[in-house]
């Protein structure tokens, strides 16, 4: 037999899978207001496929696309926490894709998503002087630097909140849509 069983989902195209989801949850596509899509950073192929799919759906349904920066979506995983949130995505060689956010009665962007040196990021966080939560795939790579150089209290997000989430992109996309972004 075949050592690599193929699931039914992997045999279907992305459009077919979306059709199946719509049927399973009995979704009326006319009730969709907009389509949120992660705009990067991220895997080039993944971003390309996601953007093309979102654009196709947006055109077919005549719905607007809402661009959600990946790091914003990652920060939004911490909704419900009150304080400073710092997502870090590993960009290699001591660099990270990051942003600084304050979550309170909404999500305030203190520093927009950008690439930067990890040590410089920590200097900025120490200057802000507030307890910080780190999350993202850059945490394990930069854990020693964080431990050595953070002077303000910090925590690492729990595993279930620590990676990019389509649900967070959708939820933040709804917020951005309501704000007219």
Backbone as a chain_set.jsonl record, in Angstrom:
{"seq": "XXXXXXXXXXXXXXXXXXXXXXXXXXXXXXXXXXXXXXXXXXXXXXXXXXXXXXXXXXXXXXXXXXXXXXXXXXXXXXXXXXXXXXXXXXXXXXXXXXXXXXXXXXXXXXXXXXXXXXXXXXXXXXXXXXXXXXXXXXXXXXXXXXXXXXXXXXXXXXXXXXXXXXXXXXXXXXXXXXXXX", "coords": {"N": [[0.803, -1.187, 0.0], [0.167, 2.336, -0.178], [2.489, 4.379, 1.436], [1.967, 6.945, 2.244], [-0.857, 8.103, 3.093], [-3.526, 9.751, 1.458], [-5.517, 12.381, 2.344], [-9.015, 13.161, 2.052], [-9.401, 15.898, 1.914], [-6.927, 16.835, 0.968], [-6.997, 16.004, -1.62], [-8.831, 17.571, -2.806], [-9.278, 20.722, -4.458], [-8.428, 24.101, -3.405], [-10.639, 25.797, -3.77], [-12.693, 23.891, -3.864], [-12.514, 22.934, -1.246], [-13.276, 25.218, 0.172], [-15.921, 25.408, -0.695], [-16.921, 23.098, 0.533], [-16.639, 23.774, 3.255], [-18.41, 25.95, 3.42], [-20.808, 24.6, 2.976], [-20.807, 22.814, 5.171], [-21.012, 24.488, 7.438], [-23.255, 25.795, 6.854], [-23.248, 28.366, 5.644], [-24.35, 31.445, 4.482], [-23.219, 33.063, 1.815], [-23.831, 35.661, 1.136], [-24.007, 36.997, 3.507], [-21.519, 37.755, 4.246], [-19.415, 40.457, 4.929], [-16.87, 41.423, 4.268], [-13.555, 40.394, 3.24], [-10.881, 39.27, 5.013], [-7.37, 39.354, 4.809], [-4.12, 38.136, 5.406], [-1.32, 40.159, 5.134], [1.407, 39.8, 5.221], [4.549, 40.043, 7.008], [5.673, 36.781, 5.858], [5.592, 33.399, 4.595], [6.433, 33.385, 1.211], [5.085, 31.864, -0.766], [2.814, 31.006, 0.67], [1.62, 33.485, 1.307], [1.126, 34.422, -1.269], [-0.699, 32.503, -2.288], [-2.779, 32.798, -0.415], [-3.478, 35.518, -0.814], [-4.234, 35.526, -3.524], [-6.416, 33.778, -3.452], [-8.134, 35.159, -1.686], [-8.525, 37.498, -3.185], [-9.806, 36.462, -5.459], [-12.175, 35.458, -4.275], [-13.183, 37.864, -3.267], [-13.66, 39.294, -5.635], [-15.513, 37.573, -6.9], [-17.632, 37.58, -5.053], [-18.115, 40.22, -4.819], [-17.034, 41.737, -2.681], [-15.194, 43.731, -0.33], [-11.596, 43.611, 0.217], [-9.736, 43.234, 3.161], [-6.773, 44.295, 4.337], [-4.606, 42.859, 6.597], [-1.868, 43.351, 8.492], [0.534, 40.835, 9.165], [1.926, 40.804, 11.636], [0.344, 42.482, 13.211], [-1.963, 40.897, 13.383], [-0.887, 38.736, 14.788], [-0.31, 39.953, 17.246], [-2.913, 40.458, 18.015], [-3.783, 38.033, 18.912], [-3.474, 38.13, 21.622], [-5.654, 39.385, 22.662], [-7.668, 40.509, 25.298], [-5.765, 40.34, 27.222], [-4.257, 42.811, 29.232], [-2.045, 45.229, 28.48], [1.376, 45.723, 27.321], [2.28, 44.322, 24.228], [4.411, 42.337, 22.318], [4.973, 41.01, 19.405], [7.205, 38.769, 17.801], [8.725, 37.753, 14.891], [10.92, 35.482, 13.507], [13.54, 36.664, 11.567], [16.005, 35.919, 10.942], [19.599, 36.005, 11.546], [19.749, 37.675, 13.861], [17.765, 39.476, 13.423], [14.353, 40.578, 13.46], [10.873, 40.473, 12.554], [8.613, 42.726, 13.711], [6.504, 44.537, 16.019], [5.06, 46.949, 18.223], [2.558, 46.864, 20.593], [-0.276, 48.038, 22.445], [-2.642, 46.643, 24.411], [-5.75, 47.32, 25.564], [-8.566, 48.775, 25.913], [-8.965, 48.25, 23.379], [-6.853, 47.756, 20.549], [-3.917, 49.369, 20.483], [-1.559, 50.68, 18.292], [1.703, 50.995, 18.945], [4.23, 50.877, 17.813], [4.536, 50.467, 14.455], [4.36, 47.497, 12.421], [7.5, 46.189, 11.484], [10.805, 45.401, 10.183], [13.589, 44.716, 12.296], [16.563, 44.952, 14.371], [16.987, 42.64, 16.993], [18.137, 43.293, 19.485], [18.006, 46.083, 19.451], [15.249, 46.395, 19.467], [14.68, 45.456, 22.06], [15.974, 47.451, 23.53], [14.259, 49.601, 22.94], [11.881, 48.679, 24.127], [12.661, 48.551, 26.811], [13.02, 51.285, 27.239], [10.388, 52.199, 26.995], [9.35, 50.998, 29.238], [7.343, 49.328, 30.341], [5.672, 46.36, 31.576], [5.911, 43.498, 29.458], [4.592, 41.271, 26.999], [5.859, 38.673, 25.091], [5.516, 37.063, 21.932], [5.362, 34.637, 19.256], [7.226, 33.045, 16.527], [9.784, 33.915, 16.778], [10.473, 33.961, 19.41], [11.648, 31.551, 20.688], [14.114, 31.525, 19.331], [15.294, 33.906, 20.101], [15.322, 33.883, 22.835], [17.43, 33.8, 24.769], [18.628, 36.339, 24.43], [16.496, 37.964, 25.16], [16.185, 37.196, 27.862], [18.663, 38.042, 28.885], [18.764, 40.835, 28.357], [16.346, 42.237, 28.797], [15.03, 44.616, 30.929], [12.715, 45.362, 32.105], [9.764, 43.845, 33.555], [8.726, 40.795, 31.977], [6.844, 38.452, 30.008], [6.298, 35.266, 28.425], [4.124, 34.378, 25.874], [1.542, 31.895, 26.206], [1.62, 28.619, 24.643], [-0.686, 28.114, 23.028], [-1.392, 30.586, 22.105], [0.628, 31.603, 20.677], [1.331, 31.647, 17.948], [0.763, 32.587, 14.446], [-2.632, 33.14, 13.511], [-5.476, 32.282, 11.712], [-7.984, 32.898, 12.655], [-7.49, 35.121, 14.318], [-6.645, 36.956, 12.396], [-9.017, 37.217, 10.931], [-10.761, 38.237, 12.935], [-9.484, 40.658, 13.642], [-9.522, 41.804, 11.149], [-12.268, 42.286, 10.914], [-12.525, 44.318, 12.805], [-10.873, 46.304, 11.642], [-12.317, 46.7, 9.28], [-14.73, 47.757, 10.313], [-13.718, 50.162, 11.108], [-13.289, 51.383, 8.796], [-10.992, 50.849, 7.366]], "CA": [[0.0, 0.0, 0.0], [0.797, 3.651, -0.216], [2.916, 4.76, 2.787], [1.504, 8.298, 2.527], [-2.275, 8.185, 2.763], [-3.985, 11.071, 1.038], [-6.825, 12.695, 2.911], [-9.982, 13.685, 1.09], [-9.19, 17.344, 1.787], [-5.76, 17.131, 0.156], [-7.313, 15.692, -3.009], [-9.682, 18.642, -3.296], [-8.639, 22.015, -4.641], [-8.785, 25.063, -2.371], [-12.025, 26.216, -4.022], [-13.569, 22.793, -3.439], [-12.521, 22.901, 0.219], [-14.106, 26.338, 0.62], [-17.315, 24.994, -0.924], [-17.27, 22.13, 1.582], [-16.782, 24.509, 4.512], [-19.663, 26.712, 3.314], [-21.911, 23.639, 3.164], [-20.76, 22.248, 6.52], [-21.474, 25.438, 8.449], [-24.47, 26.4, 6.309], [-22.962, 29.791, 5.54], [-24.899, 32.201, 3.358], [-22.118, 33.935, 1.413], [-24.303, 37.052, 1.079], [-23.882, 37.61, 4.838], [-20.133, 38.181, 4.426], [-19.228, 41.883, 4.65], [-15.545, 41.666, 3.706], [-12.638, 39.262, 3.343], [-9.607, 39.664, 5.612], [-6.229, 38.573, 4.317], [-2.835, 38.486, 6.0], [-0.507, 40.792, 4.105], [2.822, 39.548, 5.387], [5.487, 39.093, 6.43], [5.365, 35.365, 5.921], [6.049, 32.582, 3.48], [6.04, 33.978, -0.065], [4.077, 31.019, -1.404], [1.59, 31.062, 1.465], [1.012, 34.807, 1.121], [0.649, 34.499, -2.651], [-1.907, 31.689, -2.399], [-3.82, 33.437, 0.384], [-3.903, 36.76, -1.463], [-4.95, 35.193, -4.764], [-7.707, 33.205, -3.071], [-8.961, 36.251, -1.15], [-8.89, 38.387, -4.295], [-10.805, 35.748, -6.254], [-13.434, 35.464, -3.523], [-13.66, 39.241, -3.217], [-14.228, 39.633, -6.946], [-16.702, 36.749, -7.152], [-18.716, 37.951, -4.142], [-18.183, 41.686, -4.808], [-16.766, 42.139, -1.294], [-13.866, 44.344, -0.194], [-10.532, 42.895, 0.915], [-9.163, 43.968, 4.281], [-5.376, 43.915, 4.558], [-4.207, 42.809, 8.003], [-0.457, 42.982, 8.63], [0.696, 39.587, 9.92], [2.351, 41.06, 13.02], [-0.847, 42.991, 13.905], [-2.791, 39.722, 13.675], [-0.222, 37.972, 15.84], [-0.543, 40.689, 18.496], [-4.334, 40.353, 18.359], [-3.953, 36.774, 19.66], [-3.429, 38.436, 23.05], [-6.854, 40.131, 23.04], [-8.106, 40.109, 26.631], [-4.643, 40.692, 28.09], [-4.103, 44.259, 29.29], [-0.659, 45.626, 28.592], [2.215, 45.806, 26.136], [2.437, 43.056, 23.512], [5.47, 42.447, 21.323], [5.178, 39.824, 18.58], [8.464, 38.719, 17.07], [8.872, 36.69, 13.902], [12.335, 35.329, 13.196], [13.976, 37.066, 10.23], [17.365, 35.391, 10.924], [20.769, 36.867, 11.788], [19.489, 38.653, 14.909], [16.714, 40.389, 12.98], [12.983, 40.104, 13.65], [9.738, 41.292, 12.139], [8.007, 43.019, 15.0], [5.731, 45.747, 16.24], [4.766, 47.075, 19.654], [1.12, 47.114, 20.711], [-0.84, 48.108, 23.789], [-4.015, 46.159, 24.406], [-6.503, 47.781, 26.721], [-9.958, 48.751, 25.478], [-8.778, 48.054, 21.95], [-5.44, 47.502, 20.306], [-3.222, 50.576, 20.045], [-0.269, 50.381, 17.68], [2.752, 51.878, 19.452], [5.24, 50.838, 16.746], [4.002, 49.671, 13.358], [5.118, 46.338, 11.977], [8.727, 46.541, 10.767], [11.962, 44.554, 10.497], [14.609, 45.41, 13.084], [17.495, 44.174, 15.176], [16.357, 42.218, 18.248], [18.689, 44.05, 20.619], [17.449, 47.433, 19.356], [13.864, 46.263, 19.916], [14.694, 45.361, 23.52], [16.288, 48.797, 24.038], [13.027, 50.4, 22.86], [10.937, 48.19, 25.145], [13.162, 49.001, 28.117], [12.743, 52.724, 27.332], [8.95, 52.357, 27.265], [9.334, 50.709, 30.659], [6.141, 48.63, 30.796], [5.711, 44.899, 31.432], [5.706, 43.128, 28.059], [4.399, 39.865, 26.626], [6.43, 38.309, 23.794], [4.965, 35.885, 21.285], [5.786, 34.425, 17.881], [8.274, 32.047, 16.314], [11.073, 34.508, 17.112], [10.74, 33.852, 20.852], [12.674, 30.554, 21.033], [15.387, 31.9, 18.719], [15.841, 35.076, 20.788], [15.03, 33.773, 24.264], [18.606, 34.178, 25.571], [18.784, 37.792, 24.349], [15.414, 38.524, 25.977], [16.52, 36.948, 29.269], [19.841, 38.823, 29.265], [18.716, 42.282, 28.15], [15.111, 42.902, 29.234], [15.14, 45.163, 32.282], [11.353, 45.459, 32.629], [9.163, 42.512, 33.636], [8.199, 40.277, 30.714], [6.327, 37.084, 30.004], [6.185, 34.647, 27.116], [2.745, 33.939, 25.672], [1.371, 30.436, 26.214], [1.741, 27.975, 23.334], [-1.899, 28.192, 22.202], [-1.573, 31.964, 21.642], [1.967, 32.01, 20.304], [1.591, 31.606, 16.511], [-0.222, 33.238, 13.601], [-3.932, 32.493, 13.566], [-6.466, 32.778, 10.767], [-9.088, 33.473, 13.427], [-7.092, 36.46, 14.753], [-6.658, 37.803, 11.195], [-10.428, 37.488, 10.636], [-11.327, 39.1, 13.977], [-8.907, 41.991, 13.498], [-10.057, 42.302, 9.885], [-13.604, 42.832, 11.2], [-12.31, 45.597, 13.492], [-10.377, 47.256, 10.646], [-13.45, 46.973, 8.379], [-15.652, 48.669, 11.005], [-13.033, 51.453, 11.201], [-13.169, 51.91, 7.433], [-9.647, 50.62, 6.802]], "C": [[0.849, 1.255, 0.0], [1.194, 4.07, 1.199], [2.439, 6.157, 3.189], [0.04, 8.425, 2.153], [-2.67, 9.614, 2.429], [-5.373, 11.295, 1.607], [-7.731, 13.227, 1.815], [-9.743, 15.169, 0.857], [-8.002, 17.649, 0.882], [-5.988, 16.812, -1.314], [-8.198, 16.775, -3.612], [-8.85, 19.897, -3.535], [-9.097, 22.958, -3.535], [-10.226, 25.534, -2.538], [-13.02, 25.161, -3.58], [-13.649, 22.712, -1.915], [-13.377, 24.033, 0.778], [-15.586, 26.029, 0.425], [-17.783, 24.032, 0.154], [-17.494, 22.824, 2.924], [-18.109, 25.273, 4.523], [-20.862, 25.794, 3.556], [-21.962, 23.13, 4.604], [-21.324, 23.209, 7.553], [-22.723, 26.203, 8.002], [-24.353, 27.92, 6.24], [-23.622, 30.371, 4.299], [-23.841, 33.233, 2.981], [-22.541, 35.4, 1.301], [-24.179, 37.755, 2.428], [-22.459, 38.073, 5.127], [-20.028, 39.653, 4.053], [-17.926, 42.157, 3.913], [-14.699, 40.41, 3.896], [-11.309, 39.787, 3.869], [-8.51, 38.753, 5.092], [-4.956, 39.081, 4.983], [-1.92, 38.995, 4.905], [0.985, 40.572, 4.244], [3.372, 40.36, 6.547], [5.027, 37.65, 6.608], [5.939, 34.65, 4.717], [5.535, 33.176, 2.166], [4.925, 33.174, -0.727], [2.759, 31.083, -0.649], [0.867, 32.389, 1.295], [0.423, 34.937, -0.276], [-0.653, 33.715, -2.826], [-3.061, 32.333, -1.632], [-4.363, 34.692, -0.278], [-4.706, 36.476, -2.728], [-6.332, 34.628, -4.46], [-8.649, 34.291, -2.56], [-9.424, 37.177, -2.265], [-9.964, 37.746, -5.172], [-12.166, 35.741, -5.576], [-14.038, 36.87, -3.491], [-14.299, 39.664, -4.532], [-15.525, 38.872, -7.198], [-17.887, 37.188, -6.308], [-18.961, 39.459, -4.104], [-18.056, 42.222, -3.378], [-15.378, 42.753, -1.206], [-12.885, 43.419, 0.527], [-9.99, 43.808, 2.011], [-7.758, 43.429, 4.522], [-5.075, 43.97, 6.058], [-2.728, 42.434, 8.053], [-0.31, 41.767, 9.556], [1.04, 39.842, 11.381], [1.2, 41.644, 13.832], [-1.736, 41.816, 14.317], [-2.201, 38.877, 14.79], [-0.434, 38.638, 17.196], [-1.98, 40.511, 18.966], [-4.673, 39.023, 19.039], [-4.058, 37.031, 21.16], [-4.631, 39.258, 23.516], [-7.357, 39.607, 24.382], [-7.019, 40.331, 27.668], [-4.569, 42.213, 28.102], [-2.636, 44.59, 29.472], [0.045, 45.653, 27.255], [2.424, 44.411, 25.544], [3.47, 43.272, 22.41], [5.626, 41.124, 20.567], [6.544, 39.891, 17.904], [8.47, 37.492, 16.164], [10.336, 36.657, 13.494], [12.618, 35.723, 11.749], [15.437, 36.672, 10.013], [18.415, 36.468, 11.154], [20.497, 37.99, 12.79], [18.415, 39.669, 14.564], [15.347, 39.745, 13.229], [12.02, 41.022, 12.904], [8.939, 41.503, 13.409], [7.116, 44.242, 14.924], [5.518, 45.819, 17.741], [3.327, 47.557, 19.772], [0.731, 47.234, 22.175], [-2.291, 47.674, 23.669], [-4.669, 46.596, 25.705], [-7.976, 47.689, 26.373], [-10.027, 48.598, 23.967], [-7.311, 47.722, 21.773], [-4.819, 48.763, 19.716], [-1.871, 50.156, 19.467], [0.731, 51.429, 18.148], [3.861, 52.003, 18.41], [4.702, 49.928, 15.662], [4.953, 48.538, 12.999], [6.325, 46.778, 11.159], [9.79, 45.476, 11.03], [12.944, 45.363, 11.336], [15.495, 44.431, 13.835], [16.851, 43.867, 16.533], [16.865, 43.026, 19.441], [18.171, 45.494, 20.624], [15.991, 47.431, 19.821], [13.807, 46.23, 21.447], [15.046, 46.714, 24.142], [15.032, 49.675, 24.025], [12.025, 49.982, 23.931], [11.372, 48.62, 26.538], [12.907, 50.494, 28.317], [11.264, 52.988, 27.613], [8.682, 52.029, 28.723], [8.098, 50.012, 31.197], [6.33, 47.12, 30.69], [5.255, 44.504, 30.023], [5.472, 41.628, 27.926], [4.979, 39.671, 25.234], [5.689, 37.097, 23.246], [5.487, 35.804, 19.872], [6.931, 33.442, 17.779], [9.679, 32.609, 16.566], [11.434, 34.387, 18.58], [11.798, 32.795, 21.149], [14.06, 30.935, 20.508], [16.075, 33.009, 19.512], [15.671, 35.033, 22.305], [16.214, 34.207, 25.126], [18.807, 35.686, 25.584], [17.726, 38.471, 25.22], [15.77, 38.402, 27.457], [17.668, 37.837, 29.74], [19.581, 40.328, 29.286], [17.429, 42.979, 28.581], [15.27, 43.345, 30.683], [13.766, 45.33, 32.929], [10.772, 44.049, 32.708], [8.607, 42.081, 32.273], [7.68, 38.861, 30.931], [6.341, 36.579, 28.576], [4.763, 34.114, 26.992], [2.66, 32.421, 25.724], [1.311, 29.887, 24.785], [0.508, 28.171, 22.452], [-2.166, 29.604, 21.67], [-0.329, 32.479, 20.921], [2.253, 32.044, 18.802], [0.49, 32.32, 15.74], [-1.51, 32.425, 13.602], [-4.87, 33.125, 12.543], [-7.625, 33.437, 11.486], [-8.751, 34.891, 13.894], [-7.078, 37.428, 13.57], [-8.1, 38.182, 10.868], [-11.028, 38.466, 11.642], [-10.781, 40.53, 13.867], [-9.361, 42.622, 12.181], [-11.433, 42.906, 10.073], [-13.498, 44.184, 11.896], [-11.864, 46.648, 12.476], [-11.49, 47.644, 9.663], [-14.409, 47.972, 9.019], [-15.053, 50.069, 11.142], [-12.828, 52.089, 9.821], [-11.801, 51.739, 6.807], [-9.734, 49.693, 5.604]], "O": [[2.07, 1.221, 0.156], [0.339, 4.119, 2.083], [2.504, 6.51, 4.367], [-0.283, 8.809, 1.029], [-2.196, 10.564, 3.052], [-6.288, 10.503, 1.381], [-7.26, 13.688, 0.775], [-9.867, 15.649, -0.27], [-8.045, 18.607, 0.11], [-5.25, 17.298, -2.171], [-8.294, 16.872, -4.836], [-7.829, 20.103, -2.878], [-10.043, 22.653, -2.809], [-10.956, 25.656, -1.554], [-14.058, 25.476, -2.998], [-14.715, 22.454, -1.357], [-14.117, 23.838, 1.742], [-16.41, 26.352, 1.281], [-18.91, 24.134, 0.637], [-18.436, 22.494, 3.645], [-18.84, 25.245, 5.513], [-21.809, 26.163, 4.251], [-23.04, 23.028, 5.189], [-22.043, 22.785, 8.458], [-23.182, 27.127, 8.674], [-25.225, 28.654, 6.705], [-23.466, 29.843, 3.198], [-23.591, 34.172, 3.737], [-21.692, 36.29, 1.363], [-24.24, 38.983, 2.488], [-22.215, 38.717, 6.147], [-20.493, 40.06, 2.989], [-17.875, 43.019, 3.035], [-15.079, 39.489, 4.619], [-10.684, 40.645, 3.247], [-8.695, 37.544, 4.952], [-4.738, 40.286, 5.109], [-1.757, 38.349, 3.87], [1.759, 41.111, 3.453], [2.708, 41.283, 7.019], [4.126, 37.348, 7.391], [6.679, 35.231, 3.923], [4.34, 33.438, 2.025], [3.937, 33.742, -1.194], [1.699, 31.202, -1.262], [-0.356, 32.421, 1.156], [-0.658, 35.5, -0.447], [-1.599, 34.207, -3.442], [-4.182, 32.407, -2.133], [-5.575, 34.908, -0.302], [-5.734, 37.108, -2.974], [-7.307, 34.962, -5.134], [-9.816, 34.343, -2.947], [-10.581, 37.595, -2.289], [-10.917, 38.409, -5.579], [-13.188, 35.988, -6.216], [-15.244, 37.043, -3.665], [-15.346, 40.312, -4.545], [-16.514, 39.447, -7.652], [-19.024, 37.176, -6.781], [-19.89, 39.928, -3.446], [-18.856, 43.043, -2.93], [-14.475, 42.34, -1.933], [-13.275, 42.569, 1.327], [-9.81, 45.008, 1.803], [-7.577, 42.261, 4.864], [-5.268, 45.002, 6.702], [-2.367, 41.313, 7.694], [-0.955, 41.692, 10.601], [0.509, 39.175, 12.269], [1.077, 41.344, 15.019], [-2.202, 41.748, 15.455], [-2.928, 38.361, 15.638], [-0.708, 37.958, 18.186], [-2.242, 40.424, 20.165], [-5.723, 38.896, 19.669], [-4.66, 36.241, 21.887], [-4.633, 39.773, 24.634], [-7.46, 38.396, 24.579], [-7.308, 40.492, 28.854], [-4.799, 42.842, 27.069], [-2.046, 44.268, 30.503], [-0.584, 45.613, 26.198], [2.706, 43.451, 26.261], [3.414, 44.254, 21.669], [6.326, 40.222, 21.028], [6.981, 40.963, 17.485], [8.252, 36.363, 16.603], [10.92, 37.692, 13.172], [12.015, 35.185, 10.821], [16.039, 37.052, 9.008], [18.165, 37.662, 10.984], [20.953, 39.118, 12.603], [18.178, 40.613, 15.318], [15.212, 38.522, 13.211], [12.317, 42.191, 12.656], [8.624, 40.541, 14.11], [7.001, 44.889, 13.883], [5.771, 44.847, 18.452], [2.93, 48.532, 19.134], [1.339, 46.604, 23.041], [-3.069, 48.263, 22.919], [-4.198, 46.28, 26.797], [-8.578, 46.626, 26.523], [-11.081, 48.809, 23.368], [-6.61, 47.44, 22.744], [-5.148, 49.172, 18.602], [-1.137, 49.379, 20.076], [0.624, 52.604, 17.797], [4.368, 53.096, 18.156], [4.44, 48.751, 15.909], [6.16, 48.603, 13.234], [6.213, 47.618, 10.265], [9.684, 44.726, 12.001], [13.113, 46.562, 11.112], [15.205, 43.237, 13.918], [16.241, 44.743, 17.144], [16.081, 43.399, 20.314], [17.925, 46.059, 21.69], [15.552, 48.364, 20.494], [12.975, 46.905, 22.053], [14.479, 47.087, 25.17], [14.771, 50.405, 24.981], [11.397, 50.829, 24.566], [10.54, 49.013, 27.356], [12.612, 50.928, 29.431], [10.926, 53.891, 28.378], [7.882, 52.699, 29.377], [7.823, 50.092, 32.394], [7.06, 46.645, 29.82], [4.332, 45.101, 29.469], [6.069, 40.823, 28.64], [4.642, 40.405, 24.306], [5.283, 36.213, 24.001], [6.0, 36.788, 19.339], [7.532, 33.051, 18.78], [10.655, 31.858, 16.567], [12.567, 34.674, 18.966], [12.782, 33.113, 21.817], [15.065, 30.691, 21.176], [17.303, 33.047, 19.587], [15.86, 36.045, 22.98], [16.023, 34.913, 26.117], [19.12, 36.259, 26.628], [18.02, 39.432, 25.929], [15.673, 39.369, 28.212], [17.648, 38.332, 30.867], [20.118, 41.031, 30.142], [17.419, 44.202, 28.72], [15.603, 42.542, 31.555], [13.658, 45.427, 34.151], [11.235, 43.151, 32.005], [8.085, 42.901, 31.517], [8.03, 38.181, 31.896], [6.391, 37.365, 27.629], [4.258, 33.468, 27.911], [3.602, 31.732, 25.33], [0.99, 30.612, 23.844], [0.645, 28.374, 21.245], [-3.078, 29.793, 20.865], [-0.246, 33.663, 20.592], [3.351, 32.446, 18.416], [-0.571, 32.625, 16.285], [-1.49, 31.197, 13.683], [-5.039, 34.344, 12.508], [-8.19, 34.416, 10.999], [-9.613, 35.769, 13.876], [-7.455, 38.591, 13.717], [-8.379, 39.341, 10.56], [-11.718, 39.411, 11.259], [-11.535, 41.495, 13.986], [-9.562, 43.835, 12.108], [-11.746, 43.929, 9.464], [-14.28, 45.093, 11.618], [-12.406, 47.753, 12.446], [-11.583, 48.805, 9.264], [-14.853, 48.918, 8.369], [-15.786, 51.049, 11.278], [-12.27, 53.18, 9.698], [-11.478, 52.407, 5.825], [-8.714, 49.379, 4.991]]}, "num_chains": 1, "name": "protein.A"}
